[in-house]
XYZ file of C-alpha atoms in Angstrom:
718
model
C 22.841 -7.893 18.409
C 24.636 -10.393 15.606
C 27.556 -9.371 13.621
C 27.577 -11.728 10.552
C 31.245 -13.345 10.374
C 32.387 -16.169 8.173
C 34.579 -18.883 9.753
C 36.969 -21.006 8.010
C 39.931 -23.007 7.182
C 41.249 -19.989 9.129
C 40.490 -19.526 12.474
C 41.100 -20.204 16.197
C 43.247 -17.151 16.959
C 46.302 -19.411 16.720
C 46.016 -20.710 13.408
C 43.133 -19.142 11.862
C 41.168 -16.348 11.451
C 37.790 -14.511 10.068
C 37.172 -12.694 7.001
C 35.416 -9.470 7.392
C 31.772 -9.369 8.970
C 29.276 -9.239 6.107
C 26.230 -9.432 6.197
C 24.601 -9.350 1.836
C 23.701 -13.269 1.579
C 25.441 -14.673 -1.262
C 21.512 -15.261 -3.245
C -10.970 -13.450 -13.935
C -9.193 -14.815 -9.935
C -11.134 -15.763 -7.617
C -12.583 -14.377 -5.452
C -13.698 -17.816 -3.016
C -11.309 -18.242 -0.273
C -9.122 -21.218 -0.658
C -10.963 -24.464 -0.557
C -9.064 -24.669 2.533
C -7.582 -23.269 4.921
C -6.112 -25.403 7.934
C -3.576 -27.210 8.432
C -3.484 -29.525 6.366
C -2.412 -26.574 4.161
C 1.716 -27.831 5.022
C 2.750 -31.154 4.039
C 3.279 -33.654 6.009
C 6.059 -34.647 6.952
C 7.395 -38.288 8.041
C 10.156 -40.011 9.171
C 11.984 -43.014 7.575
C 13.373 -44.441 10.017
C 11.527 -46.892 13.412
C 12.673 -46.375 16.796
C 13.544 -51.004 16.879
C 15.858 -49.365 14.108
C 17.520 -46.460 15.332
C 21.682 -46.760 16.089
C 24.064 -44.104 18.135
C 25.055 -41.388 15.451
C 27.862 -40.855 13.704
C 30.597 -39.536 14.644
C 33.749 -38.084 12.444
C 35.945 -38.552 10.764
C 32.848 -37.404 8.058
C 34.072 -36.195 4.556
C 33.220 -33.498 2.073
C 32.743 -33.590 -1.178
C 32.893 -32.025 -4.521
C 29.832 -30.832 -4.725
C 28.929 -29.731 -0.881
C 27.509 -32.486 0.238
C 29.440 -34.712 3.384
C 29.379 -37.848 2.575
C 30.362 -41.877 3.711
C 27.596 -41.741 6.184
C 26.670 -46.447 5.564
C 22.435 -46.404 6.811
C 20.197 -43.843 7.026
C 18.814 -40.681 9.335
C 15.353 -39.932 10.551
C 13.823 -36.796 9.523
C 11.176 -35.255 8.105
C 10.651 -35.873 4.394
C 10.554 -33.190 1.083
C 9.831 -36.313 -1.593
C 10.665 -38.647 -2.768
C 12.085 -39.912 -6.939
C 13.143 -43.218 -8.328
C 15.179 -44.286 -11.178
C 18.042 -41.039 -9.734
C 21.835 -41.219 -10.789
C 22.594 -38.499 -8.292
C 19.938 -36.121 -6.285
C 22.250 -34.090 -5.238
C 20.980 -31.748 -8.025
C 17.757 -32.097 -7.052
C 18.669 -31.137 -3.292
C 20.128 -27.860 -4.515
C 17.581 -27.374 -6.494
C 15.606 -26.275 -3.509
C 17.904 -23.818 -1.888
C 18.850 -24.299 1.831
C 14.846 -25.884 2.450
C 17.159 -29.536 1.823
C 18.032 -30.233 4.043
C 20.415 -33.383 2.452
C 18.589 -37.191 1.385
C 19.251 -40.244 1.500
C 20.202 -42.483 -1.460
C 19.203 -46.249 -2.521
C 22.647 -47.337 -4.810
C 20.172 -49.811 -5.737
C 16.830 -49.063 -6.374
C 17.965 -45.794 -7.537
C 15.424 -44.032 -4.700
C 16.274 -40.989 -3.803
C 14.172 -39.531 -0.490
C 14.689 -35.588 0.141
C 14.472 -34.194 3.634
C 13.870 -31.485 5.142
C 15.596 -32.609 7.893
C 17.402 -34.793 8.959
C 17.960 -36.490 12.682
C 21.197 -38.700 12.613
C 22.253 -38.933 16.593
C 18.879 -40.053 16.881
C 18.034 -41.558 14.067
C 21.151 -43.639 12.389
C 21.053 -47.398 11.205
C 24.235 -48.491 9.841
C 23.420 -51.471 8.094
C 19.869 -50.529 6.243
C 21.236 -52.219 3.402
C 22.430 -50.354 0.383
C 21.217 -46.730 1.813
C 23.809 -43.920 2.129
C 22.342 -41.142 3.696
C 24.156 -36.930 2.532
C 23.761 -33.848 4.004
C 24.526 -29.965 2.223
C 27.817 -29.335 4.215
C 26.420 -25.883 6.044
C 27.825 -23.142 6.417
C 29.274 -21.023 10.056
C 29.439 -17.860 11.135
C 30.469 -16.597 14.847
C 29.593 -13.512 16.392
C 32.419 -10.983 17.229
C 33.477 -11.506 20.243
C 33.960 -13.368 23.104
C 30.728 -15.402 23.421
C 28.627 -19.000 24.685
C 25.721 -20.061 25.277
C 24.376 -22.505 28.754
C 25.783 -25.629 29.496
C 22.352 -26.211 29.875
C 22.156 -26.099 25.305
C 24.882 -28.923 25.592
C 23.981 -31.281 23.304
C 26.891 -33.675 23.168
C 30.875 -32.972 23.424
C 33.011 -34.644 21.409
C 36.876 -34.925 21.042
C 38.615 -34.417 17.434
C 40.706 -36.711 17.730
C 44.132 -36.211 16.478
C 44.057 -39.309 13.389
C 40.573 -37.421 12.751
C 42.482 -33.989 12.352
C 45.060 -35.162 10.751
C 47.047 -33.258 14.030
C 44.850 -29.734 12.243
C 42.399 -27.085 13.859
C 41.444 -25.849 10.302
C 40.813 -29.415 10.103
C 39.212 -30.077 13.655
C 37.325 -27.485 13.876
C 35.658 -28.315 9.835
C 34.957 -31.519 11.402
C 33.400 -30.453 15.034
C 30.956 -28.093 12.142
C 29.868 -31.595 10.562
C 29.481 -33.195 12.835
C 27.459 -30.403 13.885
C 25.345 -30.858 10.076
C 24.684 -34.849 10.754
C 21.687 -33.372 13.665
C 18.769 -30.827 12.261
C 19.276 -29.309 15.648
C 22.087 -28.647 16.458
C 22.319 -24.990 15.833
C 25.958 -23.908 16.966
C 29.118 -25.695 18.550
C 31.688 -24.728 20.612
C 34.951 -26.001 20.295
C 38.903 -25.118 22.330
C 41.868 -26.864 20.385
C 44.947 -27.688 22.840
C 48.251 -27.404 20.450
C 49.981 -30.042 23.076
C 47.341 -33.103 22.459
C 46.475 -32.291 18.772
C 43.229 -33.102 19.403
C 40.456 -30.389 19.555
C 37.198 -30.721 22.336
C 34.180 -30.309 20.218
C 30.296 -29.303 22.164
C 27.505 -29.562 20.119
C 24.289 -26.920 20.722
C 20.773 -26.997 20.053
C 18.909 -23.724 20.071
C 20.813 -20.756 22.427
C 21.114 -16.775 22.814
C 25.086 -16.638 23.855
C 26.636 -14.123 25.841
C 29.519 -13.005 27.341
C 28.455 -14.332 30.819
C 29.029 -18.297 29.966
C 32.314 -17.979 28.030
C 35.101 -20.272 28.067
C 38.485 -18.948 28.719
C 40.028 -21.063 25.366
C 36.547 -21.799 22.799
C 35.539 -20.366 19.818
C 31.979 -19.930 19.032
C 29.941 -20.276 15.806
C 26.879 -21.196 14.623
C 24.544 -22.284 10.959
C 24.073 -19.864 8.758
C 20.937 -20.106 7.153
C 19.762 -18.540 4.057
C 16.291 -18.793 3.047
C 16.810 -16.748 -1.053
C 20.059 -16.858 -1.707
C 19.520 -14.776 -5.078
C 20.742 -10.764 -4.111
C 22.922 -10.132 -7.638
C 25.788 -7.157 -7.115
C 23.583 -4.237 -8.603
C 25.196 -0.776 -9.352
C 27.010 2.562 -6.996
C 24.050 5.172 -7.225
C 24.853 8.715 -6.345
C 22.927 10.741 -3.338
C 22.615 13.900 -1.334
C 21.084 15.262 2.373
C 18.938 17.578 1.467
C 17.271 18.846 5.550
C 16.176 16.709 8.730
C 13.572 17.532 10.577
C 13.440 17.773 14.153
C 10.666 18.457 16.558
C 11.332 20.363 19.658
C 14.996 20.038 19.215
C 15.091 16.539 18.611
C 14.699 14.611 15.534
C 11.914 13.094 14.456
C 11.011 9.758 13.975
C 9.949 10.042 10.143
C 6.952 7.670 9.012
C 5.965 8.565 5.542
C 7.319 11.668 2.662
C 4.619 12.721 0.209
C 4.896 15.980 -2.449
C 2.810 19.104 -2.107
C 2.871 21.739 -4.609
C 6.190 22.645 -4.558
C 6.979 20.657 -1.267
C 7.688 17.583 0.288
C 5.565 16.900 3.070
C 6.508 14.750 5.641
C 5.461 12.821 9.302
C 6.522 12.703 11.820
C 4.918 9.736 13.398
C 5.866 9.538 17.140
C 7.400 12.217 17.246
C 4.678 14.795 17.973
C 2.397 13.850 15.381
C 3.153 16.722 12.536
C 2.616 17.564 9.345
C 6.485 18.972 8.234
C 6.474 21.320 4.714
C 9.896 20.280 3.161
C 11.110 22.628 -0.080
C 13.840 20.203 -1.314
C 15.791 23.081 -2.951
C 16.765 24.872 0.209
C 16.206 22.142 2.497
C 14.371 25.023 5.327
C 11.620 22.917 6.949
C 8.461 24.278 8.848
C 5.562 23.200 10.126
C 3.354 23.193 8.183
C -0.424 21.164 10.070
C -0.448 19.692 13.825
C -2.313 16.666 13.238
C -2.163 15.576 16.922
C -2.982 18.954 18.272
C -5.828 19.041 15.466
C -6.522 14.989 16.753
C -6.922 17.269 20.486
C -8.610 20.649 19.236
C -11.584 17.685 18.637
C -11.988 15.876 20.808
C -10.225 13.098 20.154
C -6.134 11.694 21.341
C -3.781 10.939 18.964
C -2.618 6.736 20.322
C 1.996 7.433 20.901
C 1.183 4.205 22.973
C 3.775 2.122 20.765
C 6.378 3.926 19.531
C 7.052 1.232 16.225
C 3.936 1.219 15.135
C 1.211 4.488 17.287
C 1.482 8.010 15.773
C 0.504 9.782 12.403
C 1.352 6.921 10.088
C 1.462 8.209 6.835
C -0.723 11.092 4.420
C -3.050 11.283 1.240
C -3.772 14.523 -0.669
C -7.308 14.425 -2.805
C -6.923 14.776 -6.552
C -8.669 17.279 -7.217
C -6.836 19.288 -3.688
C -6.789 22.286 -4.963
C -10.143 22.883 -5.955
C -11.842 21.120 -2.567
C -9.092 21.197 -0.407
C -8.345 17.448 0.500
C -6.891 15.453 2.533
C -6.538 12.271 5.053
C -4.105 10.512 7.358
C -4.162 7.706 8.209
C -3.547 7.040 12.347
C -3.463 5.477 15.097
C -6.068 7.228 18.198
C -7.424 6.886 21.192
C -10.196 4.092 21.293
C -13.516 5.923 22.698
C -14.330 4.480 25.989
C -18.601 5.115 24.289
C -18.057 3.190 20.842
C -21.137 3.953 19.713
C -23.125 4.426 16.235
C -18.477 4.552 14.682
C -17.897 3.949 11.795
C -16.843 0.613 12.164
C -15.014 -1.287 8.997
C -14.236 -4.250 11.744
C -13.559 -4.653 15.300
C -12.175 -7.409 17.437
C -14.087 -8.983 20.943
C -11.094 -7.651 23.577
C -9.801 -4.138 21.449
C -6.547 -2.711 22.771
C -7.262 1.182 23.587
C -6.398 2.231 20.122
C -8.196 2.142 16.593
C -6.761 2.004 13.176
C -8.486 5.459 12.186
C -8.680 7.445 8.377
C -9.054 11.466 8.803
C -10.425 13.143 7.149
C -9.253 17.661 6.806
C -9.865 20.432 4.782
C -7.269 22.740 3.706
C -8.014 26.790 3.275
C -6.532 27.464 -0.352
C -7.371 30.809 0.339
C -5.211 31.824 2.905
C -3.111 28.480 2.830
C -3.483 26.517 6.089
C -5.567 23.883 7.178
C -9.218 25.014 9.265
C -9.177 23.928 12.726
C -12.357 22.505 13.179
C -12.191 20.799 9.388
C -11.977 17.229 11.941
C -14.233 14.489 9.921
C -13.670 10.563 10.439
C -14.120 8.413 7.893
C -14.008 5.160 9.520
C -12.625 2.628 11.782
C -10.351 -0.140 12.250
C -10.106 -2.346 15.955
C -7.637 -3.730 17.124
C -5.872 -6.608 18.922
C -2.533 -5.891 20.596
C -0.512 -2.367 19.318
C 1.050 -3.673 15.983
C 0.445 -3.827 12.424
C -2.191 -1.294 12.176
C -3.294 0.509 9.215
C -0.475 1.779 7.036
C 0.361 3.956 4.428
C -2.719 4.989 2.226
C -2.012 6.378 -1.817
C -4.768 8.209 -4.224
C -5.318 6.560 -7.474
C -7.363 8.142 -9.472
C -10.390 9.103 -6.766
C -9.925 5.976 -5.640
C -8.007 5.750 -1.987
C -6.406 3.152 -1.182
C -5.888 1.687 2.820
C -2.700 -0.695 3.814
C -4.171 -2.385 6.881
C -1.168 -4.805 9.018
C -2.832 -8.025 10.330
C -3.321 -7.280 13.835
C -0.528 -9.724 15.772
C 1.729 -9.573 18.244
C 4.919 -9.514 15.795
C 3.037 -13.287 14.352
C 3.325 -15.235 16.566
C 0.974 -16.299 15.340
C -1.845 -14.950 12.409
C -3.212 -12.484 13.402
C -5.604 -11.981 10.426
C -5.288 -11.500 6.252
C -8.043 -14.164 6.541
C -10.504 -13.502 8.146
C -13.574 -11.271 8.072
C -12.088 -8.167 8.895
C -9.995 -5.673 8.168
C -6.634 -7.207 8.842
C -3.896 -7.981 6.800
C -5.887 -6.697 3.250
C -6.293 -3.383 1.652
C -8.975 -1.603 1.147
C -10.610 0.878 -1.449
C -12.533 3.794 -1.240
C -14.186 6.303 -2.445
C -13.888 8.726 1.033
C -15.874 11.489 0.438
C -19.172 12.398 2.339
C -22.503 10.011 0.656
C -24.614 13.676 0.984
C -26.950 11.522 0.349
C -27.189 8.982 3.078
C -25.091 10.526 4.771
C -22.343 7.805 4.952
C -18.995 8.607 6.198
C -17.138 6.711 2.487
C -18.071 5.257 -0.181
C -17.523 1.693 -1.255
C -16.730 1.199 -5.534
C -19.446 -1.659 -6.787
C -16.625 -3.094 -8.810
C -14.914 -4.529 -5.147
C -14.156 -7.395 -5.604
C -15.965 -8.336 -2.379
C -19.120 -6.316 -2.459
C -22.017 -8.645 -1.189
C -19.856 -11.752 -0.023
C -20.702 -11.867 4.012
C -16.857 -13.713 4.184
C -15.027 -10.340 3.642
C -16.614 -6.639 4.127
C -16.595 -5.485 1.255
C -13.703 -2.279 1.321
C -11.162 -5.211 0.791
C -9.537 -4.882 -2.152
C -6.915 -8.015 -1.713
C -6.642 -9.979 0.825
C -3.715 -12.458 3.345
C -1.337 -10.171 3.935
C 0.366 -9.498 7.340
C 2.143 -5.990 6.982
C 2.073 -4.011 4.465
C 3.299 -0.997 4.759
C 4.369 0.578 2.108
C 2.224 1.822 -1.179
C 2.302 3.631 -4.414
C 1.183 3.614 -7.845
C 2.626 3.484 -11.560
C 2.130 6.505 -12.926
C 2.247 4.907 -16.079
C -0.083 1.838 -16.234
C -1.676 2.367 -12.961
C -0.371 -0.957 -10.725
C -0.299 -1.009 -6.735
C 3.294 -1.725 -5.491
C 3.405 -3.401 -2.131
C 6.051 -3.862 0.445
C 5.223 -5.991 2.177
C 7.418 -6.949 5.684
C 7.414 -10.473 6.082
C 7.763 -13.121 9.399
C 11.801 -14.511 9.815
C 12.132 -15.765 5.823
C 10.445 -14.186 3.813
C 10.212 -10.162 2.235
C 7.611 -9.583 -0.857
C 7.713 -7.141 -2.507
C 3.373 -7.400 -4.809
C 2.103 -6.037 -7.619
C -1.877 -5.592 -6.203
C -4.226 -7.114 -8.315
C -8.344 -6.688 -7.553
C -9.879 -9.955 -5.265
C -6.133 -11.646 -4.896
C -5.479 -14.634 -2.352
C -1.241 -13.234 -0.450
C -1.627 -16.081 1.300
C -0.840 -14.620 4.762
C -1.207 -15.999 7.345
C -0.546 -19.831 5.936
C 1.691 -18.420 3.298
C 5.089 -16.957 3.550
C 7.086 -15.874 0.342
C 6.427 -18.941 -1.529
C 6.856 -21.301 1.019
C 4.295 -22.669 3.829
C 4.167 -20.677 6.891
C 4.461 -22.765 10.087
C 2.996 -20.953 13.177
C 5.956 -22.353 14.085
C 8.439 -19.984 13.028
C 12.232 -19.389 13.257
C 14.458 -19.343 10.306
C 14.574 -21.951 8.151
C 12.495 -24.206 11.372
C 9.035 -21.993 10.185
C 8.830 -22.061 6.814
C 8.427 -25.909 4.288
C 8.627 -26.254 0.601
C 4.889 -25.871 -1.582
C 3.079 -28.273 -1.342
C 2.550 -30.014 -5.373
C -1.139 -29.246 -5.209
C -0.763 -25.505 -4.042
C -2.187 -24.109 -7.434
C -6.802 -25.323 -5.830
C -5.585 -22.271 -3.527
C -5.544 -19.937 -5.408
C -2.259 -17.724 -3.981
C -1.079 -16.008 -5.589
C 2.207 -15.205 -4.905
C 5.040 -12.320 -4.803
C 6.446 -10.375 -7.739
C 9.751 -10.264 -5.913
C 11.338 -11.171 -2.518
C 14.257 -11.640 -0.132
C 14.807 -14.479 1.673
C 16.080 -13.639 5.833
C 20.100 -14.345 6.880
C 21.626 -15.847 10.001
C 21.279 -18.002 13.022
C 19.383 -21.154 12.671
C 15.968 -20.974 14.104
C 16.886 -17.613 15.088
C 12.951 -15.065 15.036
C 12.451 -11.937 15.112
C 15.456 -10.106 13.759
C 14.889 -7.296 12.244
C 14.796 -8.536 8.764
C 12.030 -6.325 7.345
C 12.147 -4.718 3.177
C 9.996 -1.816 2.582
C 8.834 -0.249 -0.942
C 9.624 3.150 -2.524
C 8.171 3.745 -6.191
C 9.003 2.944 -9.467
C 10.976 5.304 -11.494
C 9.062 6.125 -14.404
C 10.787 9.234 -15.386
C 12.955 9.000 -17.896
C 16.477 9.021 -15.345
C 18.758 7.007 -15.733
C 17.173 4.034 -13.281
C 14.842 4.450 -15.320
C 13.098 1.125 -14.926
C 13.771 -0.037 -11.967
C 11.525 -0.457 -8.414
C 13.474 0.141 -5.556
C 12.892 -1.301 -1.806
C 15.017 -2.218 1.058
C 16.254 -3.763 4.112
C 14.880 -1.127 6.486
C 15.050 -1.993 10.283
C 18.303 -3.003 10.723
C 20.191 -3.555 8.012
C 19.282 -1.143 5.650
C 19.994 -2.712 2.683
C 19.383 -0.809 -0.205
C 18.164 -3.087 -2.649
C 16.067 -2.922 -6.814
C 14.434 -4.842 -8.675
C 13.007 -4.266 -13.098
C 9.948 -3.220 -13.708
C 9.583 -5.495 -16.553
C 11.048 -8.052 -14.870
C 8.362 -8.146 -11.868
C 5.450 -7.346 -14.059
C 6.412 -10.825 -15.286
C 7.146 -12.770 -12.982
C 4.038 -15.792 -12.592
C 2.645 -15.895 -9.507
C -0.052 -18.046 -9.939
C 0.524 -21.706 -11.120
C 2.149 -25.086 -10.185
C 5.098 -24.782 -8.104
C 7.061 -25.821 -10.035
C 6.393 -22.692 -12.263
C 6.143 -20.489 -10.188
C 8.537 -16.831 -10.876
C 10.752 -14.153 -9.585
C 11.793 -11.852 -10.959
C 15.813 -11.219 -9.611
C 17.378 -8.629 -7.086
C 19.973 -6.329 -8.225
C 22.430 -5.231 -3.836
C 23.490 -1.265 -4.755
C 25.741 0.750 -3.299
C 26.125 4.225 -2.715
C 28.353 7.184 -2.754
C 28.002 10.465 -1.674
C 28.056 13.367 -4.638
C 29.187 16.646 -2.068
C 31.920 14.184 -0.500
C 33.010 11.118 -2.056
C 32.483 8.713 0.367
C 31.146 6.010 -0.026
C 28.754 3.303 1.624
C 28.317 -0.327 1.312
C 24.407 0.226 2.955
C 21.525 3.155 4.368
C 23.143 1.519 8.405
C 26.469 3.544 6.921
C 25.053 6.691 6.001
C 23.029 6.471 8.574
C 26.492 6.514 10.644
C 25.825 2.885 11.825
C 22.675 3.198 13.475
C 19.614 1.198 13.212
C 17.963 3.539 10.634
C 14.286 2.618 9.497
C 14.232 3.918 6.080
C 11.289 4.943 4.247
C 10.537 5.936 0.661
C 8.637 9.183 -0.990
C 8.924 10.271 -4.656
C 8.415 13.310 -5.596
C 5.964 16.028 -8.292
C 8.487 14.406 -11.070
C 8.901 11.104 -10.090
C 12.295 11.553 -8.548
C 12.660 9.009 -5.211
C 13.623 10.522 -1.862
C 14.555 8.531 1.511
C 14.722 8.938 5.344
C 15.880 7.486 7.640
C 13.324 7.312 11.010
C 16.134 7.170 13.567
C 18.402 9.785 12.124
C 15.562 12.746 11.161
C 16.585 13.028 7.915
C 16.056 12.950 4.268
C 18.159 12.559 1.091
C 17.492 11.970 -3.201
C 19.046 9.551 -5.188
C 19.846 11.583 -7.714
C 20.714 9.007 -9.973
C 16.149 8.981 -10.104
C 16.896 12.407 -11.195
C 14.657 12.873 -14.720
C 18.180 14.923 -17.558
C 20.255 13.831 -15.281
C 23.296 13.892 -16.592
C 25.574 11.710 -14.395
C 25.038 8.039 -14.858
C 25.010 4.712 -11.473
C 28.453 3.401 -11.642
C 28.481 -0.205 -13.310
C 25.699 -0.463 -14.478
C 24.697 -3.512 -16.905
C 23.911 -2.120 -20.395
C 20.184 -3.859 -20.450
C 17.700 -5.012 -17.664
C 17.619 -8.769 -17.708
C 14.340 -9.931 -19.626
C 12.262 -12.468 -18.877
C 9.051 -13.960 -20.510
C 6.330 -15.696 -17.904
C 6.021 -19.530 -18.835
C 2.483 -19.683 -18.190
C -0.504 -18.298 -19.444
C -2.168 -19.818 -16.407
C -2.853 -16.191 -14.052
C -5.385 -14.722 -14.005
C -5.527 -11.315 -16.073
C -4.661 -7.887 -13.857
C -7.255 -5.135 -13.587
C -7.300 -3.003 -16.358
C -3.878 -0.372 -15.758
C -4.892 3.001 -15.935
C -3.909 6.369 -13.728
C -7.451 7.204 -13.315
C -10.480 4.548 -13.208
C -14.042 5.930 -14.385
C -15.326 6.212 -11.033
C -17.850 3.432 -10.094
C -21.832 3.170 -8.881
C -20.646 3.281 -5.403
C -22.832 0.923 -2.582
C -22.709 2.108 1.117
C -19.748 1.060 3.383
C -19.746 -2.148 5.425
C -20.583 -0.405 8.348
C -22.726 2.934 9.082
C -22.534 5.061 11.988
C -26.785 3.366 13.952
C -27.621 7.479 14.368
C -25.451 10.930 13.706
C -22.269 10.789 16.111
C -20.030 14.513 15.672
C -17.083 12.078 13.687
């Protein structure tokens, strides 16, 4: 695992030293699909250097100006052009405004032409005699891994000796020149450097993307890599109090807690692949007890919950019908073993080559007189066929009498986008009335005002499209807005306030970027085209970028969303979310900013809410923590949120089976968060081009219903 360190003026173990480890980055809708979902969605890039003019690469020494650009490169390099601007006196603000996607630019002082580049290749395309052109490259940040590691010899691009004349005989400057030399070639992802005191010179090896290991370490060399931060805008936030509530165990072992909701005066948590059970937790005493063995109920009814995938299998979530105290109904989402004979089963969509498990929604009934679930109450509501064991059915939640279902895109780590834009349930938010239709016998009905009813391009059940892994959903208790935390691929994480009939872009968009199928940190995204508005995509209300090694993939950074805090507590008016998988960084945004974000329109008009990073303090011990990972004893935390009956917010660690309460979210709390801003920042929308949202109601008036997309052709036992 990567452990990030800054590398700068003092390092090398001789005259240089690292700073401490850090994981914080410095920083009426159309219901039709977009006009084209082909490769033309990504802007094209061209090189401005013809092969006939290419020369050898520039060499140290390089000079970094006061604005962080390497200067003095008389000539031009090849590379993918982002935009061209004429009559510009200083291109640096333009490049800086494009954040990390602008790697540098070429500038012709005679014409004032500025060509912003997404990539720059000086080793293979340097033209030292290209008139008045000059190339300016952003000086990159470098970090390294703890311990003695390096990459294999095959990853070495070239080796350069940093002479005393290039560095002034200074080890720190020699390392800096080595890093600058890596900056001059986009394909260079890291450097290995060794300083020789006797000759006062350094050996600089430029490296392509590689996997550093101790096996490749050569004595005396240090390894540092280009550090990328896609959206470097995270701000310092408050320190919040928390306390431990309970630890849940199944068969003596800590349970994997994937969902948390409230029921009467208790919390109900789901144990995912550790038994597939629902556990009742008394939030006042911490007492835990089995409430319902869901996997056991599957088995009693001739079914089998599928636990094959430890991250995406088993019991996913539970939701209680709003009329539970009258009808006793509740619903679970889960992965179930696929039957050998699927004839007549209610599939919303299926795939050509399915795996041995389906996403399922199942109804159970609670005996309100005897306070126990009826053993024979299992009723299958619908199924979705899955192409792989990844990104299946996720959270479910009621808004009024309608049940909303989040479903992932069904692709292996999205190396190739599986769903989101296709005519299936994959990568969608679904909305149904889950009650059986007693007239037609249909296992559920579809609201007549669902945006794609009768549209052959998407199933009737679809409420919104274009998601990768919208695994956490929660409604505002005040406005009825649907807040969705979506886990991204390699570059951007999204918080969306989802609206009916909107298209959220995946797998053509990720965050406010074009998604490139090749993937990789920075390498896997491109800027939005100038005409992006024609595609009618909706962009996130807040986004958090990935950070790490240029080109890195699947590095354990992903968001899980919470619920809006709207209960008069000290943090009322905020929405919490977390980099849940590995780092455990707790974030929040202000609800007003999230609602004011401009999420449709020209790329230059898009805005997002600011993201703040919170820290934690244990109210019982006074111990402070930078991340939930530290709370979880520096183990992978895999955080989930859940809301109590009065709007307070809990979080769990799947790996530890522990439930915690964020005390600042408790109504009437006498304490307040430390270092709290005097008032939340405000931002008025800069554009009125966004279509109006669906009506914000807590309990929508039931609409006429239509038959679901797939109704059993016979009457099988469901």
